[in-house]
PDB file of C-alpha atoms in Angstrom:
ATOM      1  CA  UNK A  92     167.736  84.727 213.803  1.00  0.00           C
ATOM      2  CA  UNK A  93     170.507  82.367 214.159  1.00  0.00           C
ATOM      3  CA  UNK A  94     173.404  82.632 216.791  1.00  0.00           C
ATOM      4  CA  UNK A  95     175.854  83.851 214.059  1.00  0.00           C
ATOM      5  CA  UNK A  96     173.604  86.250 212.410  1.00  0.00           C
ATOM      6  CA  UNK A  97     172.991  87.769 216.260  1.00  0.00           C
ATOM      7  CA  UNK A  98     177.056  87.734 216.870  1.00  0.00           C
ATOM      8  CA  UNK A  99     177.604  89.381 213.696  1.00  0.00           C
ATOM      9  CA  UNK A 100     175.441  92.090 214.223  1.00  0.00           C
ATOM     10  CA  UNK A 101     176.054  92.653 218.043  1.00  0.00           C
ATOM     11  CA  UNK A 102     179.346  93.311 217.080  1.00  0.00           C
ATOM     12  CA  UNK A 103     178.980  95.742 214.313  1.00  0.00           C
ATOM     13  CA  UNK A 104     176.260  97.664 216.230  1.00  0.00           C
ATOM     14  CA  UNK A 105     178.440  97.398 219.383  1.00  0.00           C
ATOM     15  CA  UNK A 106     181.386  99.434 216.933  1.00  0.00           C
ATOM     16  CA  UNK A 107     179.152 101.966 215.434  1.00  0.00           C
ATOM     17  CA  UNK A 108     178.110 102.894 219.026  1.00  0.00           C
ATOM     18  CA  UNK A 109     181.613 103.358 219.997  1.00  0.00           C
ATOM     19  CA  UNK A 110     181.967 105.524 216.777  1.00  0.00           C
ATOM     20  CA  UNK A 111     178.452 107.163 216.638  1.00  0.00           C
ATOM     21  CA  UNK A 112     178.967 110.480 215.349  1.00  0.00           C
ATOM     22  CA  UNK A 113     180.816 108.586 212.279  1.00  0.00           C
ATOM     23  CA  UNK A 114     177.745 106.304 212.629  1.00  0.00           C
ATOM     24  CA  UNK A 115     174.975 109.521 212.423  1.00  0.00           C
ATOM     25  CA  UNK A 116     177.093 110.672 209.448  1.00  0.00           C
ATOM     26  CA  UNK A 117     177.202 107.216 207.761  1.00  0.00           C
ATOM     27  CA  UNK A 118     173.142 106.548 208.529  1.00  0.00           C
ATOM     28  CA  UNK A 119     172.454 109.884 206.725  1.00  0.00           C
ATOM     29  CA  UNK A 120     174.421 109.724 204.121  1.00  0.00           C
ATOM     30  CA  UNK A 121     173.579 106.051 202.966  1.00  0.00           C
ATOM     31  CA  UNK A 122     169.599 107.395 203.844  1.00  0.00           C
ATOM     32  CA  UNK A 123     169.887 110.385 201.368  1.00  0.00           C
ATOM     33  CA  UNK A 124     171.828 108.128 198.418  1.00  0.00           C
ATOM     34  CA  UNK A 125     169.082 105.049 198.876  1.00  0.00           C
ATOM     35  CA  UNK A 126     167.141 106.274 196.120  1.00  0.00           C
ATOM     36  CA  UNK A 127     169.885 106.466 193.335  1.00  0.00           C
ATOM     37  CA  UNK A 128     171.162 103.394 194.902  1.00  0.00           C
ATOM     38  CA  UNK A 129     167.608 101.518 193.649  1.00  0.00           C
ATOM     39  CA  UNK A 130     167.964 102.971 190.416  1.00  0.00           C
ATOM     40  CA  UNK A 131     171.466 102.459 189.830  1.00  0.00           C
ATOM     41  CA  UNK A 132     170.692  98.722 190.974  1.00  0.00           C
ATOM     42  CA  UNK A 133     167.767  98.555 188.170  1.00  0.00           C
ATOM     43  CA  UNK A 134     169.709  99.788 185.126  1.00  0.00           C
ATOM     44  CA  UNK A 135     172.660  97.538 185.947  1.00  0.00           C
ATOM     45  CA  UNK A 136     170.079  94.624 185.919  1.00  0.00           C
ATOM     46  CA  UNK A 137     168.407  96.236 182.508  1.00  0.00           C
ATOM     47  CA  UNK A 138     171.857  95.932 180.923  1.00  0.00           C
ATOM     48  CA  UNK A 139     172.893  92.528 182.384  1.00  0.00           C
ATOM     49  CA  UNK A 140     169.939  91.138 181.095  1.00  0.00           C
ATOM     50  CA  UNK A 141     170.411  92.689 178.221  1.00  0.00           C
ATOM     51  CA  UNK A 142     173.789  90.960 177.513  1.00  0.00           C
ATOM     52  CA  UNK A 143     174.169  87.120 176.937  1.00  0.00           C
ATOM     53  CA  UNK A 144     173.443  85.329 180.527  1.00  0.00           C
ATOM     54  CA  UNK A 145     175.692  82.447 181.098  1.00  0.00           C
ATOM     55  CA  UNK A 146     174.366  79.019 181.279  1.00  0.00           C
ATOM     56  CA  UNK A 147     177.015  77.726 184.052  1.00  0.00           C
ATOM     57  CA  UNK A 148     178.970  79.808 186.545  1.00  0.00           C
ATOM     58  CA  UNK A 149     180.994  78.752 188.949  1.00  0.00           C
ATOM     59  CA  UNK A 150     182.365  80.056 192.395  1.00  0.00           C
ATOM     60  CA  UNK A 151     185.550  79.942 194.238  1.00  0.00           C
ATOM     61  CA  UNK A 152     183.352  80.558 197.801  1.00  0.00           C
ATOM     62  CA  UNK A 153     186.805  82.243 199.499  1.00  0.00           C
ATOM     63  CA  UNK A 154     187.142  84.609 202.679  1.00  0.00           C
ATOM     64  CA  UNK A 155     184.762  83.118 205.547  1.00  0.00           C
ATOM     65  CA  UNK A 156     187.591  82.375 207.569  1.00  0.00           C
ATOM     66  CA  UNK A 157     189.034  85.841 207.403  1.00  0.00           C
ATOM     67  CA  UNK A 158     185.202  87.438 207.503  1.00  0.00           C
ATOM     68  CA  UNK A 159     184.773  86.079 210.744  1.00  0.00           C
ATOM     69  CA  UNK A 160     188.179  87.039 212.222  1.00  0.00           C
ATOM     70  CA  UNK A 161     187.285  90.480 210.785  1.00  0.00           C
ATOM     71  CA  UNK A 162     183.946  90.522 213.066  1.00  0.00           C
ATOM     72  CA  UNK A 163     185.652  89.273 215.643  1.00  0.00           C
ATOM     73  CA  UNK A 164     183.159  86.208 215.486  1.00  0.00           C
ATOM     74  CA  UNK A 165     183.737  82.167 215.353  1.00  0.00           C
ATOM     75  CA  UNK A 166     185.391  80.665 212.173  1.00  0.00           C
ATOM     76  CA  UNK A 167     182.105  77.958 212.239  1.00  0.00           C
ATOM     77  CA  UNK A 168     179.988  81.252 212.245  1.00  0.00           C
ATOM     78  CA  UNK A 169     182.006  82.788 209.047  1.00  0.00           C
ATOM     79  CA  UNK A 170     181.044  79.594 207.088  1.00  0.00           C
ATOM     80  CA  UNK A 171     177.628  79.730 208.475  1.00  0.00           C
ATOM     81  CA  UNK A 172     177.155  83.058 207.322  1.00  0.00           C
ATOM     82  CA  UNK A 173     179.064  81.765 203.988  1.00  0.00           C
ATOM     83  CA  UNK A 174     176.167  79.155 204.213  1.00  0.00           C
ATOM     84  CA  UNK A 175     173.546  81.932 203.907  1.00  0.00           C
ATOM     85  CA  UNK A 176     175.304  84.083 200.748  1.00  0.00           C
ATOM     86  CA  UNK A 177     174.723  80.621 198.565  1.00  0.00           C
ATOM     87  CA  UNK A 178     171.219  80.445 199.008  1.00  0.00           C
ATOM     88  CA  UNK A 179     171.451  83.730 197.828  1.00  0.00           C
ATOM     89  CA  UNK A 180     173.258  83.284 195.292  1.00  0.00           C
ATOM     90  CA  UNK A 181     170.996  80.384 194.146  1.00  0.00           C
ATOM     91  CA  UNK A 182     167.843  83.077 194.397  1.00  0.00           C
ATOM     92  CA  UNK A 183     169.688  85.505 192.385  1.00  0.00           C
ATOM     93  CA  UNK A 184     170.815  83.129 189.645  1.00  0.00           C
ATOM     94  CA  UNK A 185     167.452  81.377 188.904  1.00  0.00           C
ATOM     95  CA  UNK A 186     166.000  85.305 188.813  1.00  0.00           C
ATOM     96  CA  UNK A 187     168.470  85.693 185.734  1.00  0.00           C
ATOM     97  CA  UNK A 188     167.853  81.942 184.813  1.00  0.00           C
ATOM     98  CA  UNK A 189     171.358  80.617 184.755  1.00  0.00           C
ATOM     99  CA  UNK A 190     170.902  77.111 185.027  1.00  0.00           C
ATOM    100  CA  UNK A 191     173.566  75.701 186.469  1.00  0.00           C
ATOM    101  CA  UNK A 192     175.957  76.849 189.218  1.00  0.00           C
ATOM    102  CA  UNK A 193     179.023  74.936 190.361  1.00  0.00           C
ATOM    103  CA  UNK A 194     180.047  76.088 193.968  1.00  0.00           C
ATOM    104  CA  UNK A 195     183.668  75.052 195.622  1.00  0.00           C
ATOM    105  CA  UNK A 196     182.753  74.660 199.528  1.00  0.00           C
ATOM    106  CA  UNK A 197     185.991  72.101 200.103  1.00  0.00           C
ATOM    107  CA  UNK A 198     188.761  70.852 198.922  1.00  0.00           C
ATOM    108  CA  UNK A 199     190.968  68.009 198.999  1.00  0.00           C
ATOM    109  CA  UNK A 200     193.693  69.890 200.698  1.00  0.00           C
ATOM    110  CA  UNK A 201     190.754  71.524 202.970  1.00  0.00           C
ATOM    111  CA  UNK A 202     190.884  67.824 204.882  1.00  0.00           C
ATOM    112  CA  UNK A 203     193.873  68.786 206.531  1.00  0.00           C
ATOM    113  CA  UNK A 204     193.340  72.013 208.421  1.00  0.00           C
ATOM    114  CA  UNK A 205     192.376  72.128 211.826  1.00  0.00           C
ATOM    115  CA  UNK A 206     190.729  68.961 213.620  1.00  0.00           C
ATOM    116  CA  UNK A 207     188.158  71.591 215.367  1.00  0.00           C
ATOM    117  CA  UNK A 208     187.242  72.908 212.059  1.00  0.00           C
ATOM    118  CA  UNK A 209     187.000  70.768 209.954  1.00  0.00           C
ATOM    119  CA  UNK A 210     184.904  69.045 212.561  1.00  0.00           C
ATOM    120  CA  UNK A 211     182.511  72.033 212.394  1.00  0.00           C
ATOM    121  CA  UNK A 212     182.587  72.100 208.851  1.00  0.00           C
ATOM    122  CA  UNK A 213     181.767  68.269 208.401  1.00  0.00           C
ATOM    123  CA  UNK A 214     178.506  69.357 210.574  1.00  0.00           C
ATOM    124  CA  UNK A 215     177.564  72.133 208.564  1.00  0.00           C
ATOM    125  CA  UNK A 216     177.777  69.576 205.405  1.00  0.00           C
ATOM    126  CA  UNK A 217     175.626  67.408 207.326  1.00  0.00           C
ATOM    127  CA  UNK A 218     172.866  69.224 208.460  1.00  0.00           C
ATOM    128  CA  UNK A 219     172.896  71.364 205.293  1.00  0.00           C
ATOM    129  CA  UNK A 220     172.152  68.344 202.682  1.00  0.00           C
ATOM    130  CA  UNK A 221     169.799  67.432 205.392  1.00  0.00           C
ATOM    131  CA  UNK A 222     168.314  70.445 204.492  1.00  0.00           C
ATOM    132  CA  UNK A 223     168.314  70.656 201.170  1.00  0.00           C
ATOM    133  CA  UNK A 224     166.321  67.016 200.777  1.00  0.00           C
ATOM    134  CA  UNK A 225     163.468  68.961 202.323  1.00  0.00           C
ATOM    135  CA  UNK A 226     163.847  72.307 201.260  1.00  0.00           C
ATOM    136  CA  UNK A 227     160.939  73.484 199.492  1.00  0.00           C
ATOM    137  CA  UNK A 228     162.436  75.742 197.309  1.00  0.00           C
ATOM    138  CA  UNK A 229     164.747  73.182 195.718  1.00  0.00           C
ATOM    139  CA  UNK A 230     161.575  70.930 194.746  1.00  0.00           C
ATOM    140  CA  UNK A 231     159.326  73.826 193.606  1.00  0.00           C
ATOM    141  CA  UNK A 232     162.204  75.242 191.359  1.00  0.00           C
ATOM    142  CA  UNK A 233     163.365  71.424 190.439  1.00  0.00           C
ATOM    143  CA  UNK A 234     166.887  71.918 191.207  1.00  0.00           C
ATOM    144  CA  UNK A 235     169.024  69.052 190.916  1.00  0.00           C
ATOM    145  CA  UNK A 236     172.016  68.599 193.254  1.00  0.00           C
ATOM    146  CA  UNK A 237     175.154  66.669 192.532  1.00  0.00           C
ATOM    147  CA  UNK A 238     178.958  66.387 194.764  1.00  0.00           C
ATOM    148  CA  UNK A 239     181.592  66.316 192.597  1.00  0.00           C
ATOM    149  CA  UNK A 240     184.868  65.486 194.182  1.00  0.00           C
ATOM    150  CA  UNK A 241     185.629  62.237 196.359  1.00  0.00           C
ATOM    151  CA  UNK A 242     182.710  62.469 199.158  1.00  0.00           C
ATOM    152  CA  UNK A 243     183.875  58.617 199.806  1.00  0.00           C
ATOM    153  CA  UNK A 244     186.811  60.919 202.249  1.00  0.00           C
ATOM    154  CA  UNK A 245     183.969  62.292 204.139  1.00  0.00           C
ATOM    155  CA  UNK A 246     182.462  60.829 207.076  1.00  0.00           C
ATOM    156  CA  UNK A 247     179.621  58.644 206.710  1.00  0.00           C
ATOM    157  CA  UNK A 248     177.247  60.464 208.218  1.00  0.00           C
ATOM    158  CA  UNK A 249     177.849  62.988 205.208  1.00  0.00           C
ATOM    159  CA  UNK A 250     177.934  60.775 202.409  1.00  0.00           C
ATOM    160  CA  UNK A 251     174.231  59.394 203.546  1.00  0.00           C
ATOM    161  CA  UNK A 252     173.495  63.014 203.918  1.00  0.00           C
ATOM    162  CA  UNK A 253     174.462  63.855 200.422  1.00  0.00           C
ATOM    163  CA  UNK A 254     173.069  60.311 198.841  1.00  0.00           C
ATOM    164  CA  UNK A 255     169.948  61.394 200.361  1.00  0.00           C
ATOM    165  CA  UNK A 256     169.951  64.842 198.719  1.00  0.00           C
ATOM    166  CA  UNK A 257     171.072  63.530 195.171  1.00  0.00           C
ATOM    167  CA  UNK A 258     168.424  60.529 195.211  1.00  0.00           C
ATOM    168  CA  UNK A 259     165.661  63.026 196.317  1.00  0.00           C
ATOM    169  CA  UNK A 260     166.633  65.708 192.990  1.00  0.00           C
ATOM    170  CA  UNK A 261     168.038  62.779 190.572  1.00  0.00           C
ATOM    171  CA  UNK A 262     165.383  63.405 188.191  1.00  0.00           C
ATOM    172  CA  UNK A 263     164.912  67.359 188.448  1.00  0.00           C
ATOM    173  CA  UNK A 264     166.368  69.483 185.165  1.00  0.00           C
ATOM    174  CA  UNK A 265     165.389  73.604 185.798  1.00  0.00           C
ATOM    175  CA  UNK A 266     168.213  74.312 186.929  1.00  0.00           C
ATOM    176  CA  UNK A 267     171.309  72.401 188.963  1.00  0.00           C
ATOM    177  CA  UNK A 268     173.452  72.684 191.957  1.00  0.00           C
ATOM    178  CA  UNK A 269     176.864  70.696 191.491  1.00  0.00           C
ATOM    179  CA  UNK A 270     178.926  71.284 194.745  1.00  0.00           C
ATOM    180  CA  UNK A 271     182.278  70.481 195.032  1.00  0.00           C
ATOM    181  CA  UNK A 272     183.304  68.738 198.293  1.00  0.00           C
ATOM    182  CA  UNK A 273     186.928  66.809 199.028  1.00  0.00           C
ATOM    183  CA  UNK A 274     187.315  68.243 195.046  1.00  0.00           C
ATOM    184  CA  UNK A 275     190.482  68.944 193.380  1.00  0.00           C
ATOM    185  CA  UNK A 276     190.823  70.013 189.701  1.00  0.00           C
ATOM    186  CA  UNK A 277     193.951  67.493 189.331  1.00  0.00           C
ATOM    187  CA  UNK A 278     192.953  64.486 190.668  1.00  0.00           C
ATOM    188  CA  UNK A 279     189.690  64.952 188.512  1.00  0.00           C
ATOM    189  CA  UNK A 280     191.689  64.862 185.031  1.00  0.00           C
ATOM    190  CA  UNK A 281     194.324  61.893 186.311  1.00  0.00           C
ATOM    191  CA  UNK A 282     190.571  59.830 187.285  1.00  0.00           C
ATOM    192  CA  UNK A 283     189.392  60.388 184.187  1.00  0.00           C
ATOM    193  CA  UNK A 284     192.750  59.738 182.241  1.00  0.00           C
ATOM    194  CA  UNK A 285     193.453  55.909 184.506  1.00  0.00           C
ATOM    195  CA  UNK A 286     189.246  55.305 183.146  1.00  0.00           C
ATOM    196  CA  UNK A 287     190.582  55.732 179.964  1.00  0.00           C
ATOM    197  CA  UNK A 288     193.557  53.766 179.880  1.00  0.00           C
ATOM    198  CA  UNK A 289     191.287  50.790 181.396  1.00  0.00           C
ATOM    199  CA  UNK A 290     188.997  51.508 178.905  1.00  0.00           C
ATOM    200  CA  UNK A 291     192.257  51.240 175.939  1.00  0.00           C
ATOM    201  CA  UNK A 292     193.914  48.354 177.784  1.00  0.00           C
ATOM    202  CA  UNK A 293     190.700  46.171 177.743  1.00  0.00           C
ATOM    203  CA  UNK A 294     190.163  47.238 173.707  1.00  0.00           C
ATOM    204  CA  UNK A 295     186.887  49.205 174.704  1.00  0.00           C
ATOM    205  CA  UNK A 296     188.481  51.819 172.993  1.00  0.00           C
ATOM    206  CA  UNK A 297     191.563  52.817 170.285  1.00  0.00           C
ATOM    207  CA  UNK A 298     194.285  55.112 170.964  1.00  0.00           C
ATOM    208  CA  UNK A 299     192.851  56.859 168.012  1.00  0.00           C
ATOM    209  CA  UNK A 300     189.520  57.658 170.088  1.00  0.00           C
ATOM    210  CA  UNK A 301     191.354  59.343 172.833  1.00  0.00           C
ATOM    211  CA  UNK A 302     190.688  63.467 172.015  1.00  0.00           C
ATOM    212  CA  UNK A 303     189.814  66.072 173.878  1.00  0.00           C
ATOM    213  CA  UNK A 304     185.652  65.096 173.870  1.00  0.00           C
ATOM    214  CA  UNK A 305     186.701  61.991 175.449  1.00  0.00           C
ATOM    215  CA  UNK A 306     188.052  63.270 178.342  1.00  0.00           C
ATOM    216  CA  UNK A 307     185.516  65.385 179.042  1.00  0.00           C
ATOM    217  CA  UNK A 308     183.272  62.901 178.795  1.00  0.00           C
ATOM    218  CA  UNK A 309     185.217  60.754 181.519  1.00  0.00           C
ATOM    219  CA  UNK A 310     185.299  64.232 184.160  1.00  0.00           C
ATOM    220  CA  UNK A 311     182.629  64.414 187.536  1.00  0.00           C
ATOM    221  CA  UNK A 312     180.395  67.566 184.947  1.00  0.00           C
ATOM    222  CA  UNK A 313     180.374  65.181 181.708  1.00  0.00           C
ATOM    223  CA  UNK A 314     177.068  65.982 181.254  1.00  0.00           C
ATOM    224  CA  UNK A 315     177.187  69.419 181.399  1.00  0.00           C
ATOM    225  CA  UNK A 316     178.195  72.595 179.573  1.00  0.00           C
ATOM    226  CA  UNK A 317     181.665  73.883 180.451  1.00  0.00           C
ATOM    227  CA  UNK A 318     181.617  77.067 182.498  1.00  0.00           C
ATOM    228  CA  UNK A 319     181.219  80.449 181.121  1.00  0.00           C
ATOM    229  CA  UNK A 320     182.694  82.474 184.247  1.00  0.00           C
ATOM    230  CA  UNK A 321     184.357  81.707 187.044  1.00  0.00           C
ATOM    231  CA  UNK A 322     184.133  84.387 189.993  1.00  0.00           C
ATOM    232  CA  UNK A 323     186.232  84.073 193.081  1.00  0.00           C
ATOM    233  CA  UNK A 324     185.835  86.365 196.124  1.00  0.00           C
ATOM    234  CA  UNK A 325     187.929  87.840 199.083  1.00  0.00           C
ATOM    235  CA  UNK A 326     190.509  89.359 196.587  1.00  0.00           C
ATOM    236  CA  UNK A 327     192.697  86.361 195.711  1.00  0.00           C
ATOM    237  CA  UNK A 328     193.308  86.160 192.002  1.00  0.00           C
ATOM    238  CA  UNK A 329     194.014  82.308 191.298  1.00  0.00           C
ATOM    239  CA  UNK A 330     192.081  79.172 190.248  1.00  0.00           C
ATOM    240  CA  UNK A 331     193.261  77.077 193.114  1.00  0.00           C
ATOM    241  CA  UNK A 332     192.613  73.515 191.214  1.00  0.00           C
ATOM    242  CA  UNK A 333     189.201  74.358 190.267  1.00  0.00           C
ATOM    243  CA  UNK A 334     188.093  73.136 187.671  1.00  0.00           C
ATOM    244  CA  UNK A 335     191.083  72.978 185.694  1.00  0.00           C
ATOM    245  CA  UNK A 336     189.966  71.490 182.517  1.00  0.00           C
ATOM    246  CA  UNK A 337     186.787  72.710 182.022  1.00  0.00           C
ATOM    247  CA  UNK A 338     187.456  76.842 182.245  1.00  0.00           C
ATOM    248  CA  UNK A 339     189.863  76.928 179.441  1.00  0.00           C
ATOM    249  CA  UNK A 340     187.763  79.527 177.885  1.00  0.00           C
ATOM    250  CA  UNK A 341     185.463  80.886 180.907  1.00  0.00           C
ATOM    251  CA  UNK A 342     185.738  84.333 181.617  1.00  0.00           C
ATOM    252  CA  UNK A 343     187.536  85.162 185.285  1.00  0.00           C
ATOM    253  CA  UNK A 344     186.141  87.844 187.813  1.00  0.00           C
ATOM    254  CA  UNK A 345     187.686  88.570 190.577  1.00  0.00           C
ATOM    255  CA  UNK A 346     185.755  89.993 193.723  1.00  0.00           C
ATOM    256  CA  UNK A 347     187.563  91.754 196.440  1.00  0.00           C
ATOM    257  CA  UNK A 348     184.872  91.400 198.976  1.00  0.00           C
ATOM    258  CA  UNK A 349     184.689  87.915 201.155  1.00  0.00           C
ATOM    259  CA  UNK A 350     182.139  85.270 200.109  1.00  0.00           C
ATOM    260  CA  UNK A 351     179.867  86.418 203.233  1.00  0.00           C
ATOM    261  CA  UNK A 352     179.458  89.681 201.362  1.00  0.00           C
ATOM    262  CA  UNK A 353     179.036  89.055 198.234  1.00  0.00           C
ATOM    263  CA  UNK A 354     175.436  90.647 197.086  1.00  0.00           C
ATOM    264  CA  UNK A 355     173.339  90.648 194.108  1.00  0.00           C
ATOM    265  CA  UNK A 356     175.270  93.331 192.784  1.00  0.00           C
ATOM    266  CA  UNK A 357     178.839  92.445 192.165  1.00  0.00           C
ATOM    267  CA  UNK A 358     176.909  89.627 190.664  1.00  0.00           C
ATOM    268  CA  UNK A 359     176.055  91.644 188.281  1.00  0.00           C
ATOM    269  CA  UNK A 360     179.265  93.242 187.694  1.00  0.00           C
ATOM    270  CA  UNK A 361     180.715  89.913 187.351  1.00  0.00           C
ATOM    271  CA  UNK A 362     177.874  89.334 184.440  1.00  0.00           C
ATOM    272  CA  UNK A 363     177.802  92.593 182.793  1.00  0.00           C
ATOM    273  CA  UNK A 364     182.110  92.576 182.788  1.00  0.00           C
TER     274      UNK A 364
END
């Protein structure tokens, strides 16, 4: 069990000690409701499986920060425990067989918080594409990873990390992992748009090429399906320069519970709304 895990848990069973009567109550009560809970959980699966899956979802990964103040645990910890609800995620999607999942674990804008954090956060990046080059699961299951964004911002050490990740899953196509790192939405259309005017100004192409396929074509997923949902957690309801272009006509949910604990079934909800 990792340290955060442990912290996490010490803490919460440190609370329902203080409050154990509540705690004898709440044990009972969740004990005695298990069984429609498992059933309830089954039909909503019948019935999202039932309706059209989507091919590419992607996720506004919000509320680790304010998870971990909540637990009364390290920010580093939040996003650690963040860390674990993807891989999750990633189980849960491949069970429904929804190929391709675009995650948003930093922005551009994200580059600017805190020194200490961002620190901690460049660490986690590191040692987590580490992981994913030798992760077992990914090569089994043939997932693919790609960064989108401007990784060239990162520090080195994390742009070999991520190389190494992308050249060991280059030619894998079950199912792919695009994460967004040092991303923003805008600066993702104006790339695109100054490729295209290069393109024009040389005479590669004619003002009468330039449409809407085009500069999709030119964007970091131009290979890929445009998203059919976009879910964000920890209650915000905005976009937050994700993805701009390519949700025009994805479907929104919005989750009010904080990336960390997100589960299997608001997945479902998200689906089946």
């Amino acid at each position: 069990m990792n340290y955060a895990i442990f912290h996490h848990l010490f803490h919460q069973t440190t609370l329902f000690l203080i409050l154990s009567p509540w705690f004898i109550v709440y044990a009972i009560a969740e004990l005695a409701l298990k069984p429609f809970y498992f059933f309830y959980e089954k039909i909503l699966l019948r019935k999202v499986k039932s309706n059209k899956i989507p091919k590419h979802i992607g996720v506004i990964m919000d509320g680790n920060r304010r998870y971990a103040a909540q637990a009364g645990i390290f920010s580093k910890d939040g996003h650690l425990l963040g860390k674990n609800s993807l891989e999750k995620l990633l189980d849960w999607c491949m069970d429904l067989n929804i190929r391709i999942v675009t995650v948003y674990a930093f922005s551009m804008e994200n580059l600017n918080r805190d020194e200490k954090e961002v620190a901690a956060l460049m660490s986690l990046f590191d040692s987590s594409f580490k992981e994913i080059s030798n992760d077992n699961r990914v090569h089994q299951n043939k997932i693919k990873i790609k960064v989108i964004g401007s990784p060239e911002k990162l520090p080195k050490n994390v742009q070999n990390s991520i190389s190494e990740a992308e050249e060991k899953t280059k030619n894998y196509n079950n199912f792919q992992l695009n994460i967004a790192v040092a991303y923003s939405g805008r600066q993702e259309i104006i790339h695109a748009v100054k490729t295209i005017v290069d393109k024009a100004i040389s005479g590669e192409i004619q003002s009468r090429d330039i449409d809407s396929s085009l500069l999709s074509s030119h964007l970091y997923t131009a290979d890929l399906p445009d998203p059919d949902l976009i879910l964000r957690t920890s209650g915000e309801e905005r976009i937050s320069n994700f993805l701009l272009w390519q949700i025009a006509y994805a479907e929104l949910y919005f989750s009010e519970k904080k990336w960390p604990d997100f589960d299997e079934e608001e997945l479902y909800m998200a689906i089946f709304e």
